[in-house]
Amino acid sequence: MPAQEQARAVCAAYELIEAAQDHDVSEELAALDAQAREQGWGEVVLLMHFARSLLERDAGRDDSEHVRAMVQTVQELGDPALVALGLATTAMRDATVGANPLEARVGAEPLVRAVILLDSAHSLVVHRVAARLEVAGGFHALGLWPLAHEQLALLEPLFRQAHDPLWDDVLHRQKRVVHANKIDMAVDEACALAEVGKWKAAAHNAVRHLPDVLTPLDDGWAPSWVAMVHAFADIFAALAGRPSPADRRMIAQQAQGQADDPNLAMLAVADAIRAHQAGDAARAARLAGPCAGPVTPNVPMHVRLLALNLAVRDPGTPPAALTYASELVALRWNSRLSRLTSMRAAIDAERRRAEHEFLRDQVLIDELTGLGNRRAYTAYLERIRRTLGPPGSSRRRRSTETELVIMMVDVDHFKQVNDTFGHDVGDQVLRRIGSILASHVRSDDLAARLGGDEFVVVMCADVRGIGAARAEAIVKSVREHPWSEVAPGLSISISLGLHRGPAADLSHLTAEADRQLYVAKREGRGRVAGGTP
């Protein structure tokens, strides 16, 4: 029941996230936040900060407080998708900081890390969708539309896969957000193309999106969102030179006479585009003027920049000013292309690094116990040999002062365990012994499974007697482990051969530790044999 209550709270959080982008839900956010904190639902607390960040961002206010709180909360949660959401929100903040979007700082690193996390995240589907949406939004804010569209395309398989019906309503809401974001990005990109003089490419972009722009709208859409999508449709129609499917009267009614309404501003830009294409530069400049002023929240950046471009092309503008404006536009466009190339390269490099680490772990990690395997043991010894230096070198001579402890470990009568209790129990025994060994070594030491029931531990003997004390602790921990939890009547012990000596004589160390293991077995098993010669 507690898990179901938390899941329902997550659903309520996502409903508020959508509502926060349409109207004030501060009281509802505060109530759910208080409940989440009382119940210890960290992911719901995180989503409340995210909702408040969106609310502040859409209102054109500073959302830094909530972004910082998100980062702190995700560090405690550790869920990959939610970590990606926090990183992407941080990148969005960095990309849109300040009143002038042209002064945006590039949040490349957190976006790259978020993309890589989402490549292999197995979190709740609604969390993965939310994170992908925010990553796409970060790329959009940086003008990197191809990367943004790639992220949105990756959402389609998530919507199609089998999932708990509990998330149906949330996913349906998220589909609306995906469509709104796709159209927002497409309008922004088309206006950017027009801004640099690529009017045919802008028209092609608009023609491609125009037929489907209004199709998903239904009664579940918030009225302000419906008006926004209709305003986008009007810009598409203007760029394409096609009749507009937008309900301009509905947009005006939704604006309720507010002169700074973003949708009215976009209608003015659409009319300015039509005037420009009709060859009436003076009228285009006059119509674009209101939207070319201070930044209006929720107007895509390049819609406003296109308005500035049309406004400055008034017939009375000096030619030098037009040339200067055109060169600035070209520089900004080329800078964007350079950033796109750099971002793709950064993502590809990080993916290769992540794949390399995964493959390395697959090669060096024992699948059953999670310890290193024989390859890891060999690589560890080889790394020690490289550190020692070649024979006769001063570094090699100094290495005689460095001592290592080698422990060879064998499970007593392990074949009998498999024969009596079965191989599944035998595997559980090996896993638990692996955990015990891992708990008794330091980060610079190595615990590995060589195969079957054979293990090895390699330690830097920086303190006299540490090897013997650690070996006795390991044998005792295995002997006193509650093996009856694995199978009634099960009792396990290990034999351990220990040898300590100079790191420069690795071959002798390992051979002597192996010999001491057989001494421990010969003397009755369940004990430590060997030590310092």
CSV table of C-alpha atoms in Angstrom, one decimal, residues 59-285:
chain,number,residue,atom,x,y,z
A,59,ALA,CA,6.9,33.6,-16.1
A,60,GLY,CA,10.3,34.9,-17.0
A,61,ARG,CA,11.5,34.8,-13.4
A,62,ASP,CA,14.6,33.3,-11.8
A,63,ASP,CA,14.3,29.6,-11.1
A,64,SER,CA,17.8,29.1,-9.6
A,65,GLU,CA,16.5,28.2,-6.1
A,66,HIS,CA,14.5,25.3,-7.4
A,67,VAL,CA,17.2,24.1,-9.8
A,68,ARG,CA,19.7,24.0,-6.9
A,69,ALA,CA,17.2,22.1,-4.8
A,70,MET,CA,16.7,19.6,-7.6
A,71,VAL,CA,20.4,18.9,-7.9
A,72,GLN,CA,20.7,18.3,-4.1
A,73,THR,CA,17.7,16.0,-4.1
A,74,VAL,CA,18.8,13.9,-7.1
A,75,GLN,CA,22.2,13.3,-5.5
A,76,GLU,CA,20.3,11.7,-2.6
A,77,LEU,CA,18.0,9.6,-4.9
A,78,GLY,CA,20.5,8.3,-7.4
A,79,ASP,CA,17.8,7.3,-10.0
A,80,PRO,CA,19.5,7.7,-13.4
A,81,ALA,CA,16.5,9.3,-15.2
A,82,LEU,CA,15.9,11.7,-12.3
A,83,VAL,CA,19.6,12.6,-12.2
A,84,ALA,CA,19.4,13.2,-16.0
A,85,LEU,CA,16.3,15.4,-15.3
A,86,GLY,CA,18.3,17.4,-12.8
A,87,LEU,CA,21.2,17.8,-15.1
A,88,ALA,CA,19.0,18.9,-18.0
A,89,THR,CA,17.2,21.4,-15.9
A,90,THR,CA,20.6,22.8,-14.9
A,91,ALA,CA,21.6,23.0,-18.5
A,92,MET,CA,18.3,24.7,-19.4
A,93,ARG,CA,18.9,27.3,-16.6
A,94,ASP,CA,22.5,27.9,-17.9
A,95,ALA,CA,21.2,28.2,-21.5
A,96,THR,CA,18.5,30.8,-20.7
A,97,VAL,CA,20.1,32.8,-17.9
A,98,GLY,CA,19.8,36.6,-18.1
A,99,ALA,CA,17.3,38.8,-19.9
A,100,ASN,CA,18.9,38.5,-23.3
A,101,PRO,CA,18.8,35.0,-24.9
A,102,LEU,CA,21.8,36.0,-27.1
A,103,GLU,CA,23.9,36.0,-23.9
A,104,ALA,CA,23.0,32.4,-23.0
A,105,ARG,CA,25.7,30.3,-21.5
A,106,VAL,CA,26.2,26.9,-23.0
A,107,GLY,CA,25.2,24.0,-20.7
A,108,ALA,CA,27.0,21.4,-22.8
A,109,GLU,CA,28.5,19.1,-20.1
A,110,PRO,CA,25.3,18.4,-18.1
A,111,LEU,CA,23.4,17.8,-21.3
A,112,VAL,CA,26.0,15.3,-22.5
A,113,ARG,CA,26.0,13.5,-19.1
A,114,ALA,CA,22.1,13.4,-19.2
A,115,VAL,CA,22.1,11.9,-22.6
A,116,ILE,CA,24.5,9.1,-21.6
A,117,LEU,CA,22.6,8.4,-18.4
A,118,LEU,CA,19.3,8.0,-20.4
A,119,ASP,CA,21.0,5.7,-22.9
A,120,SER,CA,20.9,2.9,-20.3
A,121,ALA,CA,18.4,4.1,-17.7
A,122,HIS,CA,15.8,1.6,-16.5
A,123,SER,CA,13.8,4.0,-14.4
A,124,LEU,CA,10.1,4.6,-14.4
A,125,VAL,CA,8.9,5.3,-17.9
A,126,VAL,CA,7.3,8.6,-16.8
A,127,HIS,CA,10.6,9.7,-15.4
A,128,ARG,CA,12.5,8.8,-18.6
A,129,VAL,CA,10.0,10.7,-20.7
A,130,ALA,CA,10.2,13.8,-18.4
A,131,ALA,CA,14.0,13.7,-18.6
A,132,ARG,CA,14.1,13.2,-22.4
A,133,LEU,CA,11.7,16.2,-22.7
A,134,GLU,CA,13.9,18.4,-20.6
A,135,VAL,CA,17.1,17.3,-22.5
A,136,ALA,CA,15.4,18.1,-25.7
A,137,GLY,CA,14.4,21.5,-24.3
A,138,GLY,CA,18.0,22.2,-23.3
A,139,PHE,CA,19.2,21.4,-26.9
A,140,HIS,CA,16.3,23.6,-28.2
A,141,ALA,CA,17.4,26.5,-26.0
A,142,LEU,CA,20.9,26.3,-27.5
A,143,GLY,CA,19.5,26.2,-31.0
A,144,LEU,CA,20.6,22.6,-31.6
A,145,TRP,CA,17.4,21.5,-33.1
A,146,PRO,CA,18.6,18.2,-34.7
A,147,LEU,CA,19.7,17.0,-31.3
A,148,ALA,CA,16.4,18.1,-29.8
A,149,HIS,CA,14.4,16.2,-32.4
A,150,GLU,CA,16.5,13.1,-31.9
A,151,GLN,CA,15.6,13.1,-28.2
A,152,LEU,CA,11.9,13.5,-28.9
A,153,ALA,CA,12.1,10.7,-31.5
A,154,LEU,CA,13.5,8.4,-28.8
A,155,LEU,CA,10.2,8.9,-26.8
A,156,GLU,CA,8.1,7.1,-29.3
A,157,PRO,CA,9.3,3.6,-28.3
A,158,LEU,CA,8.7,4.5,-24.6
A,159,PHE,CA,5.1,5.3,-25.3
A,160,ARG,CA,4.6,2.1,-27.2
A,161,GLN,CA,6.2,-0.3,-24.8
A,162,ALA,CA,4.2,-2.3,-22.2
A,163,HIS,CA,3.8,-0.5,-18.9
A,164,ASP,CA,1.7,-0.5,-15.8
A,165,PRO,CA,-1.8,1.0,-16.6
A,166,LEU,CA,-1.3,3.3,-13.6
A,167,TRP,CA,0.9,5.5,-15.8
A,168,ASP,CA,-1.6,5.8,-18.7
A,169,ASP,CA,-2.9,9.2,-17.7
A,170,VAL,CA,0.5,10.6,-17.1
A,171,LEU,CA,1.8,9.3,-20.4
A,172,HIS,CA,-1.2,10.8,-22.2
A,173,ARG,CA,-0.4,14.2,-20.7
A,174,GLN,CA,3.3,13.8,-21.6
A,175,LYS,CA,2.3,13.1,-25.2
A,176,ARG,CA,0.6,16.5,-25.3
A,177,VAL,CA,3.8,18.1,-24.0
A,178,VAL,CA,5.8,16.2,-26.7
A,179,HIS,CA,3.6,17.6,-29.5
A,180,ALA,CA,3.7,21.1,-28.1
A,181,ASN,CA,7.5,21.0,-27.8
A,182,LYS,CA,7.9,19.5,-31.3
A,183,ILE,CA,5.8,22.3,-32.8
A,184,ASP,CA,7.6,25.0,-30.7
A,185,MET,CA,11.0,23.7,-31.9
A,186,ALA,CA,9.8,23.4,-35.5
A,187,VAL,CA,8.6,27.0,-35.5
A,188,ASP,CA,11.8,28.3,-33.9
A,189,GLU,CA,13.9,26.4,-36.5
A,190,ALA,CA,11.8,27.7,-39.4
A,191,CYS,CA,12.0,31.3,-38.2
A,192,ALA,CA,15.8,30.9,-37.8
A,193,LEU,CA,16.1,29.8,-41.4
A,194,ALA,CA,14.0,32.8,-42.5
A,195,GLU,CA,16.2,35.1,-40.3
A,196,VAL,CA,19.3,34.1,-42.2
A,197,GLY,CA,17.6,34.5,-45.5
A,198,LYS,CA,16.8,30.8,-46.2
A,199,TRP,CA,13.2,31.5,-46.9
A,200,LYS,CA,12.7,28.5,-49.2
A,201,ALA,CA,14.0,26.1,-46.5
A,202,ALA,CA,11.8,27.8,-43.9
A,203,ALA,CA,8.8,27.4,-46.2
A,204,HIS,CA,9.7,23.7,-46.8
A,205,ASN,CA,9.9,23.2,-43.0
A,206,ALA,CA,6.6,24.9,-42.5
A,207,VAL,CA,4.8,22.9,-45.2
A,208,ARG,CA,6.1,19.6,-43.6
A,209,HIS,CA,4.6,20.4,-40.2
A,210,LEU,CA,1.5,22.4,-41.1
A,211,PRO,CA,-0.9,19.5,-41.9
A,212,ASP,CA,-0.5,17.9,-38.4
A,213,VAL,CA,0.0,21.0,-36.2
A,214,LEU,CA,-3.7,21.1,-34.9
A,215,THR,CA,-4.6,17.4,-35.2
A,216,PRO,CA,-3.7,16.3,-31.6
A,217,LEU,CA,-5.7,19.1,-30.0
A,218,ASP,CA,-8.7,17.8,-27.9
A,219,ASP,CA,-10.7,18.8,-24.9
A,220,GLY,CA,-7.8,17.7,-22.5
A,221,TRP,CA,-5.6,20.6,-23.7
A,222,ALA,CA,-5.4,23.7,-21.5
A,223,PRO,CA,-6.9,26.7,-23.4
A,224,SER,CA,-3.7,28.6,-23.2
A,225,TRP,CA,-1.8,25.7,-24.9
A,226,VAL,CA,-4.5,25.5,-27.6
A,227,ALA,CA,-4.1,29.2,-28.3
A,228,MET,CA,-0.3,28.8,-28.5
A,229,VAL,CA,-0.5,25.9,-31.0
A,230,HIS,CA,-2.9,27.9,-33.1
A,231,ALA,CA,-0.5,30.8,-33.1
A,232,PHE,CA,2.3,28.4,-34.2
A,233,ALA,CA,0.0,27.2,-37.0
A,234,ASP,CA,-0.5,30.8,-38.2
A,235,ILE,CA,3.3,31.3,-38.4
A,236,PHE,CA,3.7,28.1,-40.3
A,237,ALA,CA,1.0,29.1,-42.7
A,238,ALA,CA,2.6,32.5,-43.2
A,239,LEU,CA,6.0,31.0,-44.0
A,240,ALA,CA,4.5,28.4,-46.3
A,241,GLY,CA,2.4,31.0,-48.1
A,242,ARG,CA,-0.7,28.8,-47.4
A,243,PRO,CA,-4.2,29.6,-45.9
A,244,SER,CA,-4.0,29.6,-42.1
A,245,PRO,CA,-5.9,26.9,-40.2
A,246,ALA,CA,-5.5,29.0,-37.0
A,247,ASP,CA,-8.5,30.4,-35.1
A,248,ARG,CA,-7.3,33.9,-34.6
A,249,ARG,CA,-10.5,35.0,-33.0
A,250,MET,CA,-10.1,32.3,-30.3
A,251,ILE,CA,-6.5,33.4,-29.7
A,252,ALA,CA,-7.6,37.0,-29.2
A,253,GLN,CA,-10.4,35.9,-26.8
A,254,GLN,CA,-7.9,33.8,-24.9
A,255,ALA,CA,-5.5,36.8,-24.6
A,256,GLN,CA,-8.3,38.7,-22.8
A,257,GLY,CA,-7.0,42.1,-24.1
A,258,GLN,CA,-3.5,41.7,-22.6
A,259,ALA,CA,-1.2,43.6,-25.0
A,260,ASP,CA,1.8,41.6,-24.0
A,261,ASP,CA,0.2,38.2,-24.6
A,262,PRO,CA,2.8,36.0,-26.4
A,263,ASN,CA,0.2,34.5,-28.8
A,264,LEU,CA,-0.9,37.9,-30.0
A,265,ALA,CA,2.8,38.8,-30.5
A,266,MET,CA,3.2,35.7,-32.7
A,267,LEU,CA,0.2,36.6,-34.8
A,268,ALA,CA,1.8,39.9,-35.4
A,269,VAL,CA,5.0,38.2,-36.5
A,270,ALA,CA,3.0,36.0,-38.9
A,271,ASP,CA,1.4,39.1,-40.4
A,272,ALA,CA,4.8,40.7,-40.7
A,273,ILE,CA,6.1,37.6,-42.6
A,274,ARG,CA,3.1,37.9,-45.0
A,275,ALA,CA,3.9,41.6,-45.6
A,276,HIS,CA,7.6,40.8,-46.2
A,277,GLN,CA,6.7,38.1,-48.8
A,278,ALA,CA,4.3,40.5,-50.4
A,279,GLY,CA,7.2,42.9,-50.8
A,280,ASP,CA,5.9,45.5,-48.4
A,281,ALA,CA,9.0,46.0,-46.2
A,282,ALA,CA,7.6,49.1,-44.4
A,283,ARG,CA,4.4,47.3,-43.3
A,284,ALA,CA,6.5,44.2,-42.3
A,285,ALA,CA,8.7,46.4,-40.1
